[in-house]
CSV table of C-alpha atoms in Angstrom, one decimal:
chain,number,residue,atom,x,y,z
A,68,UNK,CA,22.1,-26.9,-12.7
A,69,UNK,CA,20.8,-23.5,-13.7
A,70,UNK,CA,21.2,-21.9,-16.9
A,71,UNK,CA,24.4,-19.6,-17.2
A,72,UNK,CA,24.7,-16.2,-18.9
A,73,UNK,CA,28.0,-15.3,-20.9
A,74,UNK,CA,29.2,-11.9,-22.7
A,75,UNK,CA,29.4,-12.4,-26.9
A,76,UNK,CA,33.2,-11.7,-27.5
A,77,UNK,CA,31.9,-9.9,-30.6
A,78,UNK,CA,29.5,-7.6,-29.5
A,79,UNK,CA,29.2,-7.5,-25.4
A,80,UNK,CA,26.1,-8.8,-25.4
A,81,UNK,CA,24.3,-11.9,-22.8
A,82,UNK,CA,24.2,-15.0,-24.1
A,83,UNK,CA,22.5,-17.4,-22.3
A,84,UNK,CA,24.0,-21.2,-22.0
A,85,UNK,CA,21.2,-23.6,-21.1
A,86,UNK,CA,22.1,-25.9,-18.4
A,87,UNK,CA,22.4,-29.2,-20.6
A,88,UNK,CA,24.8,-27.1,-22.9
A,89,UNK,CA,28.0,-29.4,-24.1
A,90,UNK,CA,31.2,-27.8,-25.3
A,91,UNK,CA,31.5,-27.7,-28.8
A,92,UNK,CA,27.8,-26.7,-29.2
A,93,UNK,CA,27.3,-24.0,-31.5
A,94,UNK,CA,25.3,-20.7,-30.2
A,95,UNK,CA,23.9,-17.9,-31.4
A,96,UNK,CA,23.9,-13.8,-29.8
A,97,UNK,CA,20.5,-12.8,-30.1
A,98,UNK,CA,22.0,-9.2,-30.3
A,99,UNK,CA,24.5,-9.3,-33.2
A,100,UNK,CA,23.4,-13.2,-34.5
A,101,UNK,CA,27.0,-14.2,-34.4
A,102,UNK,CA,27.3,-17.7,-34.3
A,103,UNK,CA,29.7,-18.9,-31.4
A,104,UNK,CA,31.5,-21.9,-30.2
A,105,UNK,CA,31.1,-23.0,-26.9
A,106,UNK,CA,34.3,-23.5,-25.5
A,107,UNK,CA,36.1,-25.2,-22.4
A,108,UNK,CA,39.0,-23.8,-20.6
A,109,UNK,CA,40.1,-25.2,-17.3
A,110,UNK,CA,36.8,-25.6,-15.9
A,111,UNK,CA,34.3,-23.3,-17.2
A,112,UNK,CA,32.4,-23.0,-20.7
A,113,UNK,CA,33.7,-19.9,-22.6
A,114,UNK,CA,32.5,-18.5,-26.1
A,115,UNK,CA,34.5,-18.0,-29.0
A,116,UNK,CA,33.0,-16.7,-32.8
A,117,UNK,CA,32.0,-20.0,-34.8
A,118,UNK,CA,33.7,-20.2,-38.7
A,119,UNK,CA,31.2,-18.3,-40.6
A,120,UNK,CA,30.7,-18.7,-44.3
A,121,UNK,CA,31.5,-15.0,-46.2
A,122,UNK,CA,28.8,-13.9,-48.3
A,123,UNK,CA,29.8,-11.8,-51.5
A,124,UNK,CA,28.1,-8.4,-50.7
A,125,UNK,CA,28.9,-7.5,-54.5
A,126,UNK,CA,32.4,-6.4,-53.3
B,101,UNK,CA,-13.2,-1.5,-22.9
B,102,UNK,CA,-15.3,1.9,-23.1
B,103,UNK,CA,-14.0,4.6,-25.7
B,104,UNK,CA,-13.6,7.3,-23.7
B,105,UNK,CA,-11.9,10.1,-25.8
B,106,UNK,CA,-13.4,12.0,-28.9
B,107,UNK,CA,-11.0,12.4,-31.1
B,108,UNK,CA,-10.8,14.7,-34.2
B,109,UNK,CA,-8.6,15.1,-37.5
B,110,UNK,CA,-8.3,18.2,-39.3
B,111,UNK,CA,-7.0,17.5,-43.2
B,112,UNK,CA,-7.7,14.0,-43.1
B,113,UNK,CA,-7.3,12.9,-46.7
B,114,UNK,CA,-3.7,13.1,-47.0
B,115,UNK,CA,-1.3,10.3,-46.1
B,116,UNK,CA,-0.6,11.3,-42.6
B,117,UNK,CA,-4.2,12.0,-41.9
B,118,UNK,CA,-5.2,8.6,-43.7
B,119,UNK,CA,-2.5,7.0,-41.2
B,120,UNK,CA,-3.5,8.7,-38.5
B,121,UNK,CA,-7.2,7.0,-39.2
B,122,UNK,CA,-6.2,3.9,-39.6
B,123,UNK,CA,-4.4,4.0,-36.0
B,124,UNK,CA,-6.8,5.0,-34.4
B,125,UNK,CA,-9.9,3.2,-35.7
B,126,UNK,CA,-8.2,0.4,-33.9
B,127,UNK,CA,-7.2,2.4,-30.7
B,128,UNK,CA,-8.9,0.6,-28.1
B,129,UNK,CA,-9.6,4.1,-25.5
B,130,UNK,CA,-10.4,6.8,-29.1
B,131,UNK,CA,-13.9,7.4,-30.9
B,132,UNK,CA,-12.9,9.0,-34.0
B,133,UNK,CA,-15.4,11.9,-34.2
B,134,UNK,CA,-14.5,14.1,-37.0
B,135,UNK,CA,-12.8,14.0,-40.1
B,136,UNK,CA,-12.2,16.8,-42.3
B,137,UNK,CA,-11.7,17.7,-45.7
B,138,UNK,CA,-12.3,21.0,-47.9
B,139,UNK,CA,-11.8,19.3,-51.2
B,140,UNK,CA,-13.3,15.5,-50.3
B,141,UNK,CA,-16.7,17.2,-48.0
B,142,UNK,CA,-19.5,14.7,-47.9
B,143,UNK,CA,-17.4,11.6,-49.2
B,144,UNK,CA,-16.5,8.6,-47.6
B,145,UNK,CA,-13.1,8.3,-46.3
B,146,UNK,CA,-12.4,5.4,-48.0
B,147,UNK,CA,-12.3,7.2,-50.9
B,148,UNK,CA,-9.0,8.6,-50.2
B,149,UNK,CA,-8.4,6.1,-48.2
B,150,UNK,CA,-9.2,2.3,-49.7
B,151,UNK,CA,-7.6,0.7,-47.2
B,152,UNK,CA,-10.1,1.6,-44.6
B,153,UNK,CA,-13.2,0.2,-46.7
B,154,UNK,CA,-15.5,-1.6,-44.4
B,155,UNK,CA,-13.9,-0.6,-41.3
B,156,UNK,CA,-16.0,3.0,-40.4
B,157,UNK,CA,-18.8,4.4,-42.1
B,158,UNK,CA,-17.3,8.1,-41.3
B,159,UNK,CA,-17.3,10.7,-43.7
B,160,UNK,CA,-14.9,13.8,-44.7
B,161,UNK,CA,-16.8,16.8,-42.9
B,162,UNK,CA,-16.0,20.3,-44.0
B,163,UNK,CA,-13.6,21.8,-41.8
B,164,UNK,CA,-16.1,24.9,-41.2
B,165,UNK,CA,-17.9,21.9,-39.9
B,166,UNK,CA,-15.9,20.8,-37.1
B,167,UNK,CA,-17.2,20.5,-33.9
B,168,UNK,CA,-15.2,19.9,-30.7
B,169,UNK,CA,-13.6,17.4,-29.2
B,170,UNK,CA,-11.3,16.3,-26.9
B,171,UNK,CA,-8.3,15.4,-28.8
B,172,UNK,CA,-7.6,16.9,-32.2
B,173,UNK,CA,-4.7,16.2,-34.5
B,174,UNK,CA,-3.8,18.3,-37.2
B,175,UNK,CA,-2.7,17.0,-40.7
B,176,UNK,CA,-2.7,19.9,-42.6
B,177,UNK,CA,0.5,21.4,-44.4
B,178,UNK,CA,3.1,22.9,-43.3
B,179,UNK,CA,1.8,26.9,-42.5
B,180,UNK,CA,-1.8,26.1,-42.0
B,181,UNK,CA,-1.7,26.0,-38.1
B,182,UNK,CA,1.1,28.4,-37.3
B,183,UNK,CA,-1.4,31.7,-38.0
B,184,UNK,CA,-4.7,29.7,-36.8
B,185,UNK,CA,-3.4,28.0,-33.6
B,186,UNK,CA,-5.5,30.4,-30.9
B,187,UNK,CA,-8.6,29.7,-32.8
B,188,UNK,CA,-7.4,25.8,-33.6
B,189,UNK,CA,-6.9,25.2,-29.8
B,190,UNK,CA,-10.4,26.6,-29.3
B,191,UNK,CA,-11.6,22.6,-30.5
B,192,UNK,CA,-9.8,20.7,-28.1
B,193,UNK,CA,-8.0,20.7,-24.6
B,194,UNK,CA,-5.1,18.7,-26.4
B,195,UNK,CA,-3.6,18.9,-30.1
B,196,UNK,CA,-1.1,17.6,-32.0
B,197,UNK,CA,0.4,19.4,-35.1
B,198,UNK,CA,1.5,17.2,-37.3
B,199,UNK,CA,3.4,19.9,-39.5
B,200,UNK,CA,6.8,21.7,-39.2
B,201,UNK,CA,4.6,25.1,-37.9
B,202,UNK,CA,5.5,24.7,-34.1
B,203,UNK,CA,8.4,21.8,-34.0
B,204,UNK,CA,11.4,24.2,-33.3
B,205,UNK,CA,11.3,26.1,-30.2
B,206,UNK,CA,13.4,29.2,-31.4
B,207,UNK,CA,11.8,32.0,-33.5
B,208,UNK,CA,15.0,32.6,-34.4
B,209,UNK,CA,15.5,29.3,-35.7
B,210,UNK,CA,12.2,29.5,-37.1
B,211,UNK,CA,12.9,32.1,-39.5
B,212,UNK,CA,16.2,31.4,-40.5
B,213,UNK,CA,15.0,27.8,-41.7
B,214,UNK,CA,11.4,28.7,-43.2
B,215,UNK,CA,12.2,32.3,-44.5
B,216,UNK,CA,9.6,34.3,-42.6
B,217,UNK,CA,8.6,35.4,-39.0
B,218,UNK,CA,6.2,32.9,-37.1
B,219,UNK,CA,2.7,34.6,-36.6
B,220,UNK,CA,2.5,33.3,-33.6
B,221,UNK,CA,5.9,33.0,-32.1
B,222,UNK,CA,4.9,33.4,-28.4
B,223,UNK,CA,3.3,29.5,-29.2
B,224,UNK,CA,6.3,27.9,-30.3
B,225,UNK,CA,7.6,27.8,-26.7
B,226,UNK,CA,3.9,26.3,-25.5
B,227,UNK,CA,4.7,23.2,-27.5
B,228,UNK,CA,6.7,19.8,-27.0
B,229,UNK,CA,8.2,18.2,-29.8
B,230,UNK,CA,5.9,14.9,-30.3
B,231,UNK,CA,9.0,12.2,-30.0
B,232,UNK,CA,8.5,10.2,-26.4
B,233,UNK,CA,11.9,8.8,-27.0
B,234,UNK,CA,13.4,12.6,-26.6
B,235,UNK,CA,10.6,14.4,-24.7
B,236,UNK,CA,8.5,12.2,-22.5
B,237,UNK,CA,8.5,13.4,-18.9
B,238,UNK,CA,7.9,17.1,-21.3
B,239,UNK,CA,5.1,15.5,-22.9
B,240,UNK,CA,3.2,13.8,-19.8
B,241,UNK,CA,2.4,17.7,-18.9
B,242,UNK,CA,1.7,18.7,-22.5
B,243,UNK,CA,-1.5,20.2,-23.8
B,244,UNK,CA,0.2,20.8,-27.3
B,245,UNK,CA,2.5,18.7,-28.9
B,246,UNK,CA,4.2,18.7,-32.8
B,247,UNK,CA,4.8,16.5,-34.7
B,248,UNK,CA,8.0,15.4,-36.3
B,249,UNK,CA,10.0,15.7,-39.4
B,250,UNK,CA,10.5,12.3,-40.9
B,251,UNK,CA,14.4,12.6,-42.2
B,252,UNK,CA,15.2,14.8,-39.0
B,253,UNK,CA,13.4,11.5,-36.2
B,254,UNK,CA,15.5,9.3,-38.9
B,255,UNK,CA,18.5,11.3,-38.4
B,256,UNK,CA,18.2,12.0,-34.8
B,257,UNK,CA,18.2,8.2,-33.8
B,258,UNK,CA,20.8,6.8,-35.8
B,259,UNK,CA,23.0,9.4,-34.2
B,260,UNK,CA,21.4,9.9,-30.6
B,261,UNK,CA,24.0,7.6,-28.3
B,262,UNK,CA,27.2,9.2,-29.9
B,263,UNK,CA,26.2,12.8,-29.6
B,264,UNK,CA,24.3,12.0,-26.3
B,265,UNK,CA,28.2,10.6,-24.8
B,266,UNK,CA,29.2,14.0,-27.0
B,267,UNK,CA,31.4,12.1,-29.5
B,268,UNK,CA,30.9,13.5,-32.7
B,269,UNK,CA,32.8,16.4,-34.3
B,270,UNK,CA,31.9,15.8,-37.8
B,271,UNK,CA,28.5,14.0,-39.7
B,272,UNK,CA,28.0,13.4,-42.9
B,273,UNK,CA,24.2,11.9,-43.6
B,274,UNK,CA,22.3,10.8,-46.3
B,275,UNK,CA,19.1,9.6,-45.9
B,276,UNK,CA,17.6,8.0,-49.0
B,277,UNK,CA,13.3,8.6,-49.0
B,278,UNK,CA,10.4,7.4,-50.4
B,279,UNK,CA,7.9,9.1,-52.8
B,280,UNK,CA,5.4,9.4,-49.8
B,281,UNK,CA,6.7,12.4,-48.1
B,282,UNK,CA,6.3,14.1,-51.0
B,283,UNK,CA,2.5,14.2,-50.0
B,284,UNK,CA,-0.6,12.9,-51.6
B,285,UNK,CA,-1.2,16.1,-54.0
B,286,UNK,CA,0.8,15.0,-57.3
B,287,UNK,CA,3.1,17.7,-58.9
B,288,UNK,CA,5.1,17.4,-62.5
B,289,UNK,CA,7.8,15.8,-60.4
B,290,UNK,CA,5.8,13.1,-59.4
B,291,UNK,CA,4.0,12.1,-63.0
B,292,UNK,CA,4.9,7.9,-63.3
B,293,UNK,CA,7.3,8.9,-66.2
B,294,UNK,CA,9.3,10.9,-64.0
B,295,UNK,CA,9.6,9.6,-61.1
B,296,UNK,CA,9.9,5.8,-61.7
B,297,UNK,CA,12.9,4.6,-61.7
B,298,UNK,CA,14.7,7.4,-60.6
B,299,UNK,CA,17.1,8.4,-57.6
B,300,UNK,CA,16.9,11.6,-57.3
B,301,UNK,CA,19.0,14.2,-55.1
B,302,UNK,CA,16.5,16.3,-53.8
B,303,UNK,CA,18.2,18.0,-51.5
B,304,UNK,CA,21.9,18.5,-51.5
B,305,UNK,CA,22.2,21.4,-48.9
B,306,UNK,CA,19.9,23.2,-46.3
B,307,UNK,CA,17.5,21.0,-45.4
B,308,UNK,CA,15.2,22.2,-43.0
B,309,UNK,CA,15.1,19.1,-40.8
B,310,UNK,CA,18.7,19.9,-39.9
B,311,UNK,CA,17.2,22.4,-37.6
B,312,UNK,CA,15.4,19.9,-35.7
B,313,UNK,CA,18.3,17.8,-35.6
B,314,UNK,CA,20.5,19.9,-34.2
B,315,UNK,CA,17.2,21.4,-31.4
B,316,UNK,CA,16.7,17.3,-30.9
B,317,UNK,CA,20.5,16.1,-29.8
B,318,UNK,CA,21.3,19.9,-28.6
B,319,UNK,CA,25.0,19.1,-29.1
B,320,UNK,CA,27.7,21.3,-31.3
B,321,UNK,CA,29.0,19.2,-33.8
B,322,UNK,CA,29.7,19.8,-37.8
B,323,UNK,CA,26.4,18.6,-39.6
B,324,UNK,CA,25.9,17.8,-43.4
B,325,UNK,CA,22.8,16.2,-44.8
B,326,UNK,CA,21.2,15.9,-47.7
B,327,UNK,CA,18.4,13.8,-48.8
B,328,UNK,CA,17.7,11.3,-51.6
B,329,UNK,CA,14.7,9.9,-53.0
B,330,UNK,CA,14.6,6.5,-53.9
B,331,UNK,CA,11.8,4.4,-55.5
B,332,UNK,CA,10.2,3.3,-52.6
B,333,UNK,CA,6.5,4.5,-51.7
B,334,UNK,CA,7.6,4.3,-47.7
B,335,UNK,CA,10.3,4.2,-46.0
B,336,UNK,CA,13.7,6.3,-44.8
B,337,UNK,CA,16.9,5.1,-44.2
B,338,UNK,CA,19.5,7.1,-42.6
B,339,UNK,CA,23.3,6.7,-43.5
B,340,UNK,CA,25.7,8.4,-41.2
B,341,UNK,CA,29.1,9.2,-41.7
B,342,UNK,CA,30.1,10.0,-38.1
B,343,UNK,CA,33.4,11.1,-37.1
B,344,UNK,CA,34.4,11.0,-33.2
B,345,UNK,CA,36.3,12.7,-30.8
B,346,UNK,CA,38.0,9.7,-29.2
B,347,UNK,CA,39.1,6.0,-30.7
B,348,UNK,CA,36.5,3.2,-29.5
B,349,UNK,CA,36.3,-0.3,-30.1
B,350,UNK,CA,33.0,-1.8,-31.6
B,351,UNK,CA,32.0,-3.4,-28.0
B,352,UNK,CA,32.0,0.5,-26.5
B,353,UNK,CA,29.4,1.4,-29.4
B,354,UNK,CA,27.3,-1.5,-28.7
B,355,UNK,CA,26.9,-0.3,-25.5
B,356,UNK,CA,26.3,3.3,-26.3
B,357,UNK,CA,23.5,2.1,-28.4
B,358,UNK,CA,22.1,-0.6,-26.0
B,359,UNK,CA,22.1,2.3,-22.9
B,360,UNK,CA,20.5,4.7,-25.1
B,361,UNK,CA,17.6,2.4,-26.2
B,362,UNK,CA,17.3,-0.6,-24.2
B,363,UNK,CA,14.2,0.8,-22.5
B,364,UNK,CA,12.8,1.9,-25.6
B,365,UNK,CA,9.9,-0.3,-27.0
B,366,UNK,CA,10.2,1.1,-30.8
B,367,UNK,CA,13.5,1.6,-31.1
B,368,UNK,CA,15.5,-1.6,-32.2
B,369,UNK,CA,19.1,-3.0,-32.5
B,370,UNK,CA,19.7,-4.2,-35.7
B,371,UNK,CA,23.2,-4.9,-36.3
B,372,UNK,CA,23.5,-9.0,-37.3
B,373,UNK,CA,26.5,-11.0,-38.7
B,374,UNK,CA,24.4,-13.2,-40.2
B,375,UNK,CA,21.6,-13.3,-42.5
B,376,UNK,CA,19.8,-11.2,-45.3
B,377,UNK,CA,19.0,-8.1,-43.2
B,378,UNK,CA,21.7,-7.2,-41.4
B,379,UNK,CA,21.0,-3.9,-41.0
B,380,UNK,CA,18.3,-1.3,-40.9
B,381,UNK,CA,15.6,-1.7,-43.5
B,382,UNK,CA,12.9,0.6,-44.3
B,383,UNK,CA,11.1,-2.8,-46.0
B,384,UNK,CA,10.3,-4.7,-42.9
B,385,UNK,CA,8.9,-1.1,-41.0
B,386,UNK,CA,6.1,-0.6,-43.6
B,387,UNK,CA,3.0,0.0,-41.2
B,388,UNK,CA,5.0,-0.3,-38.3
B,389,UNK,CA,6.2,2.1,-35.5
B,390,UNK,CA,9.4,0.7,-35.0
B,391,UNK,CA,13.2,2.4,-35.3
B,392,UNK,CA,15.5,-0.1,-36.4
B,393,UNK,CA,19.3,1.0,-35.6
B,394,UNK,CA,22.6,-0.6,-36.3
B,395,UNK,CA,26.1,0.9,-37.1
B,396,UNK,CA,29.5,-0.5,-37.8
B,397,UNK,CA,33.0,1.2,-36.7
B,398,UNK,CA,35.9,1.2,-39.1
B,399,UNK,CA,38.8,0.3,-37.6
B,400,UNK,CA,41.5,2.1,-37.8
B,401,UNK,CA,40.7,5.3,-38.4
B,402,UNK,CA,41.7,8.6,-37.1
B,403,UNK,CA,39.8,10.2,-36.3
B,404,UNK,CA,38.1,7.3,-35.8
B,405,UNK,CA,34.7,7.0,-37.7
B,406,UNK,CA,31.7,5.3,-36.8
B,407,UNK,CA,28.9,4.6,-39.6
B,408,UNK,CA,25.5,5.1,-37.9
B,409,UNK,CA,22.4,3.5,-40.0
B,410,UNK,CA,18.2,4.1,-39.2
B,411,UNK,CA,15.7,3.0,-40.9
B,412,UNK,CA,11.5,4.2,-40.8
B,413,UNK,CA,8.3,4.3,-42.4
B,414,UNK,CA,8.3,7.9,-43.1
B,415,UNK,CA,4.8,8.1,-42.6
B,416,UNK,CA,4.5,5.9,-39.0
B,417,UNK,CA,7.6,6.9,-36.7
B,418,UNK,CA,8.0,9.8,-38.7
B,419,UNK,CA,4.4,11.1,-38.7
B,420,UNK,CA,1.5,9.7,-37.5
B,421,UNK,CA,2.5,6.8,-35.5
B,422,UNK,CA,5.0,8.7,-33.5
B,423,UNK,CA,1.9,11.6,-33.2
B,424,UNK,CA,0.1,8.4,-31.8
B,425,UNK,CA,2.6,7.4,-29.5
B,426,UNK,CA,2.6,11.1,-28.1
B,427,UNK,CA,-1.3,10.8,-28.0
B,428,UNK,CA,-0.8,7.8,-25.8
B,429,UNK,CA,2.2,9.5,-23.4
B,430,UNK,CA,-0.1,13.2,-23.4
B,431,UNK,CA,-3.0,10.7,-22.3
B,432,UNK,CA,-0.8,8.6,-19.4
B,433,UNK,CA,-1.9,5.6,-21.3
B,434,UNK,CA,-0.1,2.7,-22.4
B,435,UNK,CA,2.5,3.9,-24.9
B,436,UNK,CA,1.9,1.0,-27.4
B,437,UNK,CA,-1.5,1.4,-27.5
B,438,UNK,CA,-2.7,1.3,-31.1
B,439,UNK,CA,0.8,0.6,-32.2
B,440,UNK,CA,0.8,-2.8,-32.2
B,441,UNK,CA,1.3,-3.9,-36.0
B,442,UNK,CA,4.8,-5.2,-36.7
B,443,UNK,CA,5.1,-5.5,-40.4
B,444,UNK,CA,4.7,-7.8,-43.0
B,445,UNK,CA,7.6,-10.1,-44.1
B,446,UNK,CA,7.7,-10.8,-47.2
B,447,UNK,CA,6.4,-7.6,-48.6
């Protein structure tokens, strides 16, 4: 099975499933480093942004 | 791999002309044949320059000295060149001037921005602004190239994409700048007492680099910049405060950035959601030739703004390496030759 490219919901970017990927693995965008979710709808694997913890930016 | 091309630098004890040496010591197709200096004659060039120790036994040469070559860069300051350049371009086939003397194309322009007429107008028009990422088919056929103002390359690539799909109406920038583009001859300004420490607005209105921002994205829009120094030796980092002439959504910026740079090999996305450096930093570039870009849309907003951010080292991408990079375009070489360093982390 050959590896399978996705778009980040976050930033439009490819992301790249390998081919042994399993839903519920976490990924990273190597454009905007979002973490995301791999998902399963009906059939095929879908991405969705992982829970990320908030950093205080001194706001 | 033979050196093949004899390469000179005229003022080569200032910071740019120290860059520029270091480069090109390690270019793998340059001989570096001369360098001058009036005030350092007969000294090593380490002595200016004490990262270089060990790596060339050259020597400043008096300038009356100079011999020709067949690449010569100019470090001098700004109004050296611009009354000299017929005799200048009697040393080599190819130049680059790395001061503001022939960067903007329009006498007019010229005068209105540096308060006198060019003594050589008729050469502005001879010479290509020395940024491939704007000018590189332009610069393939060049003999004489500039080079560039630091803020104004800063400047010009955090905002390229949105002016480029003509989106912005309005800019607001501030780009905050190291001590090292104040040059390496030390003023009152400059004394350790003085300048340590301090954030200082050092210039509020009529920059000159505006002038080559506007000649480098060439599109009508509503431009105020000032400029900041901040203690940092290198290093500029543009903030832009762009407001657009249609609502997007952050995905249609991403994709203005990645068309306008994805074939561009120092010219980076930076724009993370996770970790320390999230955006631009001028920290990471010391040394390097590299770009990094990022922005961040506010939602929400009409009209709808879009905050563009750049970060250099003022003395690579926005001197010598860049002048490098248009060495290696002028040349039909490898664009990355010599241009290979990318940083130190931590610094």
């Amino acid at each position: 099975m050959s590896d399978k490219k996705l778009e980040c919901p976050e930033c439009a970017g490819s992301v790249e499933l390998k081919a042994d990927t399993m839903e519920g693995e976490i990924v990273q965008c190597g454009d905007c480093g979002v973490e995301l979710e791999v998902t399963k709808g009906d059939s095929a694997f879908a991405l969705q942004p992982a829970p990320e913890e908030e950093e205080d930016w001194g706001e | 791999m033979n050196k093949t091309l004899s390469v000179s630098i005229l003022g080569g004890s200032g910071y740019v002309g120290g860059e520029l040496l270091r480069l090109l010591l390690d270019h793998p197709r340059v001989e570096v044949s001369q360098v001058t200096s009036q005030s350092q004659a007969g000294r090593f060039v380490h002595h200016s320059h004490p990262n270089l120790r060990g790596r060339t036994d050259l020597k400043f040469v008096h300038p009356e000295a100079m011999t020709p070559c067949d690449f010569l860069f100019l470090a001098q300051p700004h109004g050296f060149a611009a009354g000299k350049i017929e005799d200048l371009t009697g040393f080599a086939e190819r130049l680059v001037d790395c001061s503001a003397d022939f960067r903007l194309r329009d006498p007019v322009q010229y005068k209105k921005w540096y308060g006198e007429e060019h003594p050589n107008a008729s050469w502005l028009s001879r010479f290509v602004y020395g940024l491939p990422e704007l000018n590189r088919e332009e610069l393939r056929e060049a003999r004489f190239a500039s080079g560039v103002g630091c803020n104004a390359t800063v400047t010009t690539f955090a905002l390229m994409p949105l002016a480029r799909a003509g989106l912005l109406t309005r800019v607001v920038v501030d780009v905050k700048v190291g001590s090292s583009e104040g040059g390496a001859r030390p003023t009152d300004g400059s004394h350790h007492p003085e300048r340590s420490g301090a954030v200082r607005s050092f210039k509020l209105t009529g920059h000159r680099h505006q002038a080559e921002i506007r000649q480098n994205l060439g599109a009508e829009f509503d431009l105020n910049f000032s400029v900041t120094s901040v203690e940092l030796v290198r290093g500029a980092l543009a903030t832009a405060h762009c407001f657009l002439s249609e609502t997007l959504e952050e995905k249609d910026v991403w994709k203005l950035y990645r068309q306008t740079y994805r074939d561009e090999r120092f010219v980076r996305l930076v724009k993370q959601k996770t970790g320390i450096f999230r955006y631009p930093e001028p920290k990471v570039l010391s040394g390097t030739n590299y770009c990094d870009v990022g922005f961040e849309l506010d939602p929400g907003t009409d009209p709808q703004r879009v905050v563009a951010v750049a970060a250099i080292d003022n003395l690579m991408k926005g001197a010598a390496g860049s002048a490098v990079q248009t060495l290696n375009v002028m040349m039909g070489w490898d664009e990355a030759e010599g241009l290979g360093f990318p940083g130190l982390h931590p610094l």
